[in-house]
Each structure stands twice: as C-alpha cells, then as structure tokens.
mmCIF file of C-alpha atoms in Angstrom:
data_model
loop_
_atom_site.group_PDB
_atom_site.id
_atom_site.type_symbol
_atom_site.label_atom_id
_atom_site.label_comp_id
_atom_site.label_asym_id
_atom_site.label_seq_id
_atom_site.Cartn_x
_atom_site.Cartn_y
_atom_site.Cartn_z
ATOM 1 C CA MET A 1 46.720 174.721 45.940
ATOM 2 C CA PRO A 2 44.794 173.143 48.834
ATOM 3 C CA VAL A 3 45.577 169.623 49.990
ATOM 4 C CA GLU A 4 43.041 167.211 48.492
ATOM 5 C CA LEU A 5 41.422 164.782 50.903
ATOM 6 C CA LYS A 6 40.635 161.300 49.607
ATOM 7 C CA THR A 7 37.473 159.409 50.504
ATOM 8 C CA PRO A 8 37.794 155.938 52.061
ATOM 9 C CA GLN A 9 36.781 154.503 48.681
ATOM 10 C CA GLU A 10 39.527 156.473 46.929
ATOM 11 C CA VAL A 11 42.057 155.328 49.524
ATOM 12 C CA GLU A 12 41.113 151.730 48.708
ATOM 13 C CA ARG A 13 41.678 152.388 45.007
ATOM 14 C CA MET A 14 45.054 153.895 45.821
ATOM 15 C CA ARG A 15 45.953 150.781 47.794
ATOM 16 C CA ALA A 16 45.639 148.754 44.586
ATOM 17 C CA ALA A 17 48.162 151.024 42.864
ATOM 18 C CA GLY A 18 50.405 150.862 45.912
ATOM 19 C CA ARG A 19 50.307 147.070 46.072
ATOM 20 C CA LEU A 20 51.289 146.873 42.413
ATOM 21 C CA VAL A 21 54.275 149.140 43.048
ATOM 22 C CA ALA A 22 55.308 146.919 45.968
ATOM 23 C CA GLN A 23 55.011 143.782 43.847
ATOM 24 C CA ILE A 24 57.147 145.313 41.096
ATOM 25 C CA LEU A 25 59.813 146.427 43.561
ATOM 26 C CA ASP A 26 59.805 142.995 45.207
ATOM 27 C CA GLU A 27 60.340 141.307 41.832
ATOM 28 C CA VAL A 28 63.081 143.748 40.817
ATOM 29 C CA THR A 29 64.790 143.333 44.186
ATOM 30 C CA ARG A 30 64.911 139.550 43.699
ATOM 31 C CA LEU A 31 66.783 140.055 40.424
ATOM 32 C CA ILE A 32 69.425 142.403 41.787
ATOM 33 C CA GLU A 33 72.840 140.741 41.819
ATOM 34 C CA PRO A 34 76.304 141.384 40.397
ATOM 35 C CA GLY A 35 76.272 141.310 36.599
ATOM 36 C CA ILE A 36 72.714 142.479 35.937
ATOM 37 C CA SER A 37 72.143 145.849 34.277
ATOM 38 C CA THR A 38 69.762 148.550 35.417
ATOM 39 C CA GLY A 39 68.361 148.430 31.889
ATOM 40 C CA GLU A 40 67.328 144.805 32.410
ATOM 41 C CA LEU A 41 65.647 145.709 35.704
ATOM 42 C CA ASN A 42 63.752 148.439 33.867
ATOM 43 C CA ARG A 43 62.676 145.977 31.155
ATOM 44 C CA VAL A 44 61.260 143.598 33.758
ATOM 45 C CA ALA A 45 59.405 146.416 35.514
ATOM 46 C CA ALA A 46 57.939 147.650 32.224
ATOM 47 C CA LYS A 47 56.552 144.171 31.486
ATOM 48 C CA LEU A 48 54.998 143.915 34.958
ATOM 49 C CA VAL A 49 53.324 147.316 34.574
ATOM 50 C CA GLU A 50 51.972 146.332 31.166
ATOM 51 C CA ASP A 51 50.715 142.943 32.368
ATOM 52 C CA ALA A 52 48.811 144.656 35.200
ATOM 53 C CA GLY A 53 47.053 147.023 32.809
ATOM 54 C CA ALA A 54 48.645 149.997 34.548
ATOM 55 C CA GLU A 55 50.617 153.020 33.366
ATOM 56 C CA ALA A 56 54.244 153.721 34.267
ATOM 57 C CA ALA A 57 54.205 157.002 36.183
ATOM 58 C CA PHE A 58 57.769 158.062 35.380
ATOM 59 C CA LEU A 59 58.023 157.079 31.712
ATOM 60 C CA ASN A 60 57.989 160.230 29.553
ATOM 61 C CA TYR A 61 57.510 162.394 32.646
ATOM 62 C CA PRO A 62 58.025 166.040 31.630
ATOM 63 C CA HIS A 63 61.218 167.702 32.799
ATOM 64 C CA PRO A 64 60.400 170.498 35.272
ATOM 65 C CA HIS A 65 62.752 172.914 33.496
ATOM 66 C CA GLY A 66 62.000 172.036 29.891
ATOM 67 C CA GLY A 67 64.632 169.340 29.397
ATOM 68 C CA PRO A 68 64.077 165.882 27.889
ATOM 69 C CA VAL A 69 61.287 163.669 29.219
ATOM 70 C CA PHE A 70 62.306 160.879 31.599
ATOM 71 C CA PRO A 71 63.072 157.728 29.557
ATOM 72 C CA GLY A 72 62.608 154.982 32.160
ATOM 73 C CA VAL A 73 59.862 153.070 33.953
ATOM 74 C CA LEU A 74 62.130 152.938 37.004
ATOM 75 C CA CYS A 75 64.537 155.450 38.457
ATOM 76 C CA THR A 76 67.744 153.510 39.190
ATOM 77 C CA SER A 77 70.229 155.564 41.195
ATOM 78 C CA LEU A 78 73.616 153.960 41.844
ATOM 79 C CA ASN A 79 75.969 154.737 44.725
ATOM 80 C CA GLU A 80 76.472 158.547 44.725
ATOM 81 C CA GLU A 81 73.333 159.038 42.619
ATOM 82 C CA VAL A 82 70.569 160.375 44.861
ATOM 83 C CA VAL A 83 67.441 160.170 42.688
ATOM 84 C CA HIS A 84 66.260 160.121 39.057
ATOM 85 C CA GLY A 85 69.003 157.841 37.750
ATOM 86 C CA ILE A 86 68.265 156.634 34.215
ATOM 87 C CA PRO A 87 68.234 152.847 33.633
ATOM 88 C CA SER A 88 70.744 151.603 31.056
ATOM 89 C CA THR A 89 72.001 148.288 29.704
ATOM 90 C CA SER A 90 75.513 149.730 30.081
ATOM 91 C CA VAL A 91 75.187 150.183 33.863
ATOM 92 C CA ILE A 92 76.199 146.798 35.298
ATOM 93 C CA LEU A 93 75.874 146.162 39.025
ATOM 94 C CA LYS A 94 78.825 144.843 40.991
ATOM 95 C CA GLU A 95 79.567 143.604 44.495
ATOM 96 C CA GLY A 96 79.531 146.435 47.040
ATOM 97 C CA ASP A 97 77.260 148.756 45.042
ATOM 98 C CA ILE A 98 74.088 150.245 46.459
ATOM 99 C CA LEU A 99 71.166 150.818 44.105
ATOM 100 C CA SER A 100 68.103 152.946 44.812
ATOM 101 C CA VAL A 101 65.085 151.768 42.822
ATOM 102 C CA ASP A 102 62.075 154.087 42.597
ATOM 103 C CA CYS A 103 58.828 152.956 40.960
ATOM 104 C CA GLY A 104 55.526 154.710 40.335
ATOM 105 C CA VAL A 105 52.382 153.485 38.600
ATOM 106 C CA LYS A 106 48.917 154.754 37.753
ATOM 107 C CA LEU A 107 46.128 152.219 38.162
ATOM 108 C CA ASN A 108 42.383 152.901 37.992
ATOM 109 C CA GLY A 109 43.007 156.636 37.980
ATOM 110 C CA PHE A 110 45.286 156.816 41.030
ATOM 111 C CA TYR A 111 49.032 156.753 41.604
ATOM 112 C CA GLY A 112 51.325 154.777 43.876
ATOM 113 C CA ASP A 113 55.001 155.622 44.462
ATOM 114 C CA SER A 114 57.702 153.836 46.443
ATOM 115 C CA ALA A 115 61.474 153.430 46.572
ATOM 116 C CA ARG A 116 64.077 151.347 48.329
ATOM 117 C CA THR A 117 67.860 151.100 48.350
ATOM 118 C CA ILE A 118 69.382 147.646 47.945
ATOM 119 C CA GLY A 119 72.920 146.605 48.738
ATOM 120 C CA ILE A 120 74.634 144.244 46.312
ATOM 121 C CA GLY A 121 76.530 141.599 48.254
ATOM 122 C CA LYS A 122 78.332 142.405 51.509
ATOM 123 C CA LEU A 123 78.600 146.115 52.247
ATOM 124 C CA PRO A 124 81.086 148.016 54.407
ATOM 125 C CA GLU A 125 79.691 148.673 57.880
ATOM 126 C CA ARG A 126 79.170 152.415 57.345
ATOM 127 C CA THR A 127 77.368 151.807 54.034
ATOM 128 C CA GLN A 128 75.036 149.278 55.648
ATOM 129 C CA GLN A 129 74.405 151.787 58.420
ATOM 130 C CA LEU A 130 73.430 154.383 55.798
ATOM 131 C CA LEU A 131 70.764 152.035 54.431
ATOM 132 C CA ASP A 132 69.525 151.060 57.893
ATOM 133 C CA VAL A 133 69.300 154.631 59.182
ATOM 134 C CA THR A 134 67.514 155.878 56.061
ATOM 135 C CA ARG A 135 64.969 153.049 56.235
ATOM 136 C CA GLN A 136 64.471 153.649 59.954
ATOM 137 C CA SER A 137 63.952 157.369 59.376
ATOM 138 C CA LEU A 138 61.158 156.609 56.910
ATOM 139 C CA HIS A 139 59.328 154.505 59.470
ATOM 140 C CA LEU A 140 59.814 157.130 62.181
ATOM 141 C CA ALA A 141 58.238 159.621 59.783
ATOM 142 C CA ILE A 142 55.321 157.288 59.087
ATOM 143 C CA GLU A 143 54.644 157.062 62.835
ATOM 144 C CA LYS A 144 53.998 160.828 62.799
ATOM 145 C CA CYS A 145 51.194 160.460 60.218
ATOM 146 C CA THR A 146 48.289 160.664 62.637
ATOM 147 C CA VAL A 147 45.217 162.886 62.582
ATOM 148 C CA GLY A 148 46.170 166.139 64.312
ATOM 149 C CA GLY A 149 49.898 165.547 63.893
ATOM 150 C CA ARG A 150 52.064 168.084 62.117
ATOM 151 C CA LEU A 151 54.001 167.850 58.879
ATOM 152 C CA ASN A 152 56.910 169.595 60.610
ATOM 153 C CA GLU A 153 57.029 166.827 63.218
ATOM 154 C CA LEU A 154 57.518 164.323 60.407
ATOM 155 C CA GLY A 155 60.463 166.286 59.019
ATOM 156 C CA LYS A 156 62.006 166.659 62.462
ATOM 157 C CA ALA A 157 61.764 162.915 63.118
ATOM 158 C CA VAL A 158 63.726 162.171 59.937
ATOM 159 C CA GLN A 159 66.302 164.911 60.454
ATOM 160 C CA ASP A 160 66.982 164.065 64.098
ATOM 161 C CA HIS A 161 67.481 160.350 63.416
ATOM 162 C CA VAL A 162 69.687 160.907 60.373
ATOM 163 C CA GLU A 163 71.882 163.594 61.903
ATOM 164 C CA ALA A 164 72.318 161.637 65.147
ATOM 165 C CA ALA A 165 74.004 158.951 63.031
ATOM 166 C CA GLY A 166 76.317 161.502 61.392
ATOM 167 C CA PHE A 167 74.571 161.519 58.006
ATOM 168 C CA ALA A 168 72.969 164.406 56.109
ATOM 169 C CA VAL A 169 69.403 164.881 54.844
ATOM 170 C CA VAL A 170 69.013 166.096 51.260
ATOM 171 C CA ARG A 171 67.086 169.386 51.283
ATOM 172 C CA GLU A 172 66.781 170.149 47.569
ATOM 173 C CA PHE A 173 64.329 167.285 46.977
ATOM 174 C CA VAL A 174 61.350 166.395 49.166
ATOM 175 C CA GLY A 175 58.324 164.135 49.325
ATOM 176 C CA HIS A 176 54.886 165.110 48.082
ATOM 177 C CA GLY A 177 51.163 164.617 48.153
ATOM 178 C CA ILE A 178 49.858 161.996 45.746
ATOM 179 C CA GLY A 179 46.496 160.880 44.361
ATOM 180 C CA ARG A 180 45.029 161.483 40.917
ATOM 181 C CA ASN A 181 48.338 163.174 40.152
ATOM 182 C CA LEU A 182 51.807 161.847 40.885
ATOM 183 C CA HIS A 183 52.823 165.104 42.554
ATOM 184 C CA GLU A 184 50.270 167.024 44.601
ATOM 185 C CA GLU A 185 50.282 169.319 47.610
ATOM 186 C CA PRO A 186 51.724 169.311 50.182
ATOM 187 C CA GLN A 187 55.479 169.187 49.826
ATOM 188 C CA VAL A 188 56.873 166.805 52.457
ATOM 189 C CA PRO A 189 60.333 167.901 53.641
ATOM 190 C CA ASN A 190 62.633 165.507 55.473
ATOM 191 C CA PHE A 191 63.784 168.280 57.794
ATOM 192 C CA CYS A 192 62.311 170.973 60.017
ATOM 193 C CA ASP A 193 63.849 174.422 60.331
ATOM 194 C CA GLY A 194 60.901 175.926 62.217
ATOM 195 C CA ASN A 195 58.654 174.981 65.101
ATOM 196 C CA PRO A 196 57.615 171.314 64.810
ATOM 197 C CA LYS A 197 54.334 172.174 66.555
ATOM 198 C CA LYS A 198 53.416 174.657 63.810
ATOM 199 C CA GLY A 199 52.566 174.247 60.140
ATOM 200 C CA LEU A 200 50.268 171.880 58.282
ATOM 201 C CA LYS A 201 48.134 169.634 60.475
ATOM 202 C CA PHE A 202 47.315 166.141 59.231
ATOM 203 C CA ARG A 203 43.680 165.290 58.499
ATOM 204 C CA ALA A 204 42.056 161.970 57.647
ATOM 205 C CA GLY A 205 42.131 161.455 53.885
ATOM 206 C CA MET A 206 45.496 163.059 53.247
ATOM 207 C CA VAL A 207 47.823 160.816 51.230
ATOM 208 C CA ILE A 208 51.525 161.597 50.981
ATOM 209 C CA ALA A 209 54.692 160.063 49.582
ATOM 210 C CA ILE A 210 57.381 160.235 52.258
ATOM 211 C CA GLU A 211 60.880 159.785 50.868
ATOM 212 C CA PRO A 212 63.980 160.536 52.928
ATOM 213 C CA MET A 213 67.120 160.921 50.815
ATOM 214 C CA VAL A 214 70.238 160.655 52.962
ATOM 215 C CA ASN A 215 73.905 161.260 52.151
ATOM 216 C CA VAL A 216 77.055 160.020 53.862
ATOM 217 C CA GLY A 217 78.713 163.403 53.344
ATOM 218 C CA SER A 218 77.366 166.820 52.415
ATOM 219 C CA PRO A 219 73.616 167.338 51.836
ATOM 220 C CA GLU A 220 74.265 169.298 48.626
ATOM 221 C CA THR A 221 73.458 167.804 45.229
ATOM 222 C CA SER A 222 74.202 168.412 41.552
ATOM 223 C CA THR A 223 72.455 167.283 38.369
ATOM 224 C CA LEU A 224 74.391 165.484 35.623
ATOM 225 C CA SER A 225 74.433 166.457 31.949
ATOM 226 C CA ASP A 226 71.598 163.995 31.170
ATOM 227 C CA HIS A 227 69.361 166.608 32.891
ATOM 228 C CA TRP A 228 67.881 164.021 35.279
ATOM 229 C CA THR A 229 70.430 162.141 37.378
ATOM 230 C CA VAL A 230 70.928 163.866 40.731
ATOM 231 C CA VAL A 231 74.229 163.100 42.491
ATOM 232 C CA THR A 232 75.798 164.112 45.769
ATOM 233 C CA ARG A 233 77.974 167.128 45.120
ATOM 234 C CA ASP A 234 80.876 165.555 47.036
ATOM 235 C CA ARG A 235 80.197 162.155 45.391
ATOM 236 C CA SER A 236 79.537 160.466 48.732
ATOM 237 C CA LEU A 237 77.053 157.592 48.853
ATOM 238 C CA SER A 238 73.322 158.268 49.095
ATOM 239 C CA ALA A 239 70.281 156.169 50.077
ATOM 240 C CA HIS A 240 66.559 156.657 49.396
ATOM 241 C CA PHE A 241 63.494 154.946 50.844
ATOM 242 C CA GLU A 242 59.880 155.890 50.111
ATOM 243 C CA HIS A 243 56.333 154.801 50.904
ATOM 244 C CA THR A 244 52.941 156.178 49.940
ATOM 245 C CA VAL A 245 51.024 156.660 53.198
ATOM 246 C CA ALA A 246 47.399 157.577 53.948
ATOM 247 C CA ILE A 247 46.440 159.397 57.131
ATOM 248 C CA THR A 248 43.336 157.695 58.542
ATOM 249 C CA ASP A 249 41.313 157.903 61.743
ATOM 250 C CA ASP A 250 42.927 154.578 62.672
ATOM 251 C CA GLY A 251 46.472 155.858 62.143
ATOM 252 C CA PRO A 252 48.917 155.735 59.230
ATOM 253 C CA LEU A 253 48.204 153.276 56.416
ATOM 254 C CA ILE A 254 51.182 152.249 54.280
ATOM 255 C CA MET A 255 49.795 151.819 50.768
ATOM 256 C CA THR A 256 52.935 150.537 49.041
ATOM 257 C CA GLN A 257 53.207 147.138 50.695
ATOM 258 C CA ALA A 258 52.402 143.824 49.070
ATOM 259 C CA ALA A 259 49.172 142.227 50.286
#
C-alpha cells in the first residue's frame, strides 16, 4: 500500500482530532494518583469522547489474530506492561507505579493517537530516567520529520538515545501512518538495522504516529492470556510515549498537543 499524502486542509482536520486526544490525556493525567483505578480513568475518557461528538478509536478494535475485540477507550499499561493494557476497576494505582496511557479518537473522519507514561508519586532514579529517556527519544524522532529526511534516520535517533542510556527499544511493536484509518502505511520502527540514509523519504503531507516503547531490561515481549496486554518478557519496567506528527514544508507539526 502506498503512503497517503494529506492535503493542508486534511492536516487541519487531523489537528482537531489530535487536540481532542491531548485534552483527554491532560484530563486523565490530572486524575492519576494513588487509589484511583484504571477503570475510572477509562470512564472519564469515554465521557470526554462522547461529549466531543467523537468516536473512541480503540473501543471494540478488532484483534489482529482473531481474538476478542479491545474493550477499552484507553489502553492503560502498568509497570511491566508495554502496550494494550485493558482498563479495569480492579487495577488500583499505588505510589511508585508507572502507567502508560494511550488514547485514540476519530473526529470529522480523521484519527488522532497519542500516549504518555506517568509516574505515580516519587519514583526511583532509574525509573524516572526511563520515562525521561523515552520522552526525549520521541522528540529526537520528531526532529527527523522533515521533507527529504528518512524514516530510517528517525528509528536510528530513537535507538541511539535509548541504548546510550542502557535501555532497550521494543522491536515487536512499531509506530504507523495515520489518517482516515487508525493504522496506515508506513510502519514506523523505533530502530534502524540498515543504512539510515536509505529507505522511505519523508514528503510533505505524510502523517505518522511515532511511539517509542522502551524497556529497562530485555527488548522481548509476551502477550498475556487476555489476548491484548503486552508485557516485557523479563517483567522489567516499560515506558511508552507517542505523538501524531505531520511532515510539512515548514517542518514537523505535532498534532496531539492541546491548543
């Protein structure tokens, strides 16, 4: 499948979806504290999506291998959970936890998708470093989103920054194009095994979701019996940050930021 280029008008429509995602994540982040459940966070997000007249992108999302549909508006991935954690009223946050919250919406025919990892209370130094390095790697990747730049350069920027800090990039899950569909071409790896000067070249109108997933230990993952929740195979901590970004003639445009 070719990479679909968006018109400037379509990019503007996508910005509305992206801003809504940012607003939902900001509201959810404000609520995160010891004692709240991920199910309650999901309930709040569902109400915000409904009030905005949008659709929740993840709710009832088909399983890629024929398993059950995804049951949440948010993905809430706790500690060693990498992505696709299922919200539940029985999952109660406590001091020292880290929670990755991923939100996607469809508004006016276009999708927005973003994630962030939040620490609950004071974190050990190495855990805080995990969050900082993962967030930094996302922004280093965004800097590579210029017309004429290469997708491989983006992956290399993430991998180099993460591995220099002694962490590991997840390879089994990657970012993606986004637009009228939640997942479009191209795939957006957070690593580069080839020549960074080769491969897909960025053009104005490309829109991608960049989402480094970074583990304290091994990069390998496993999926739990619920068919969705992805965990680190060695059960080390994992962090996840994501933005939807448009490549424009004026440079990268982060869509998933509040106005």
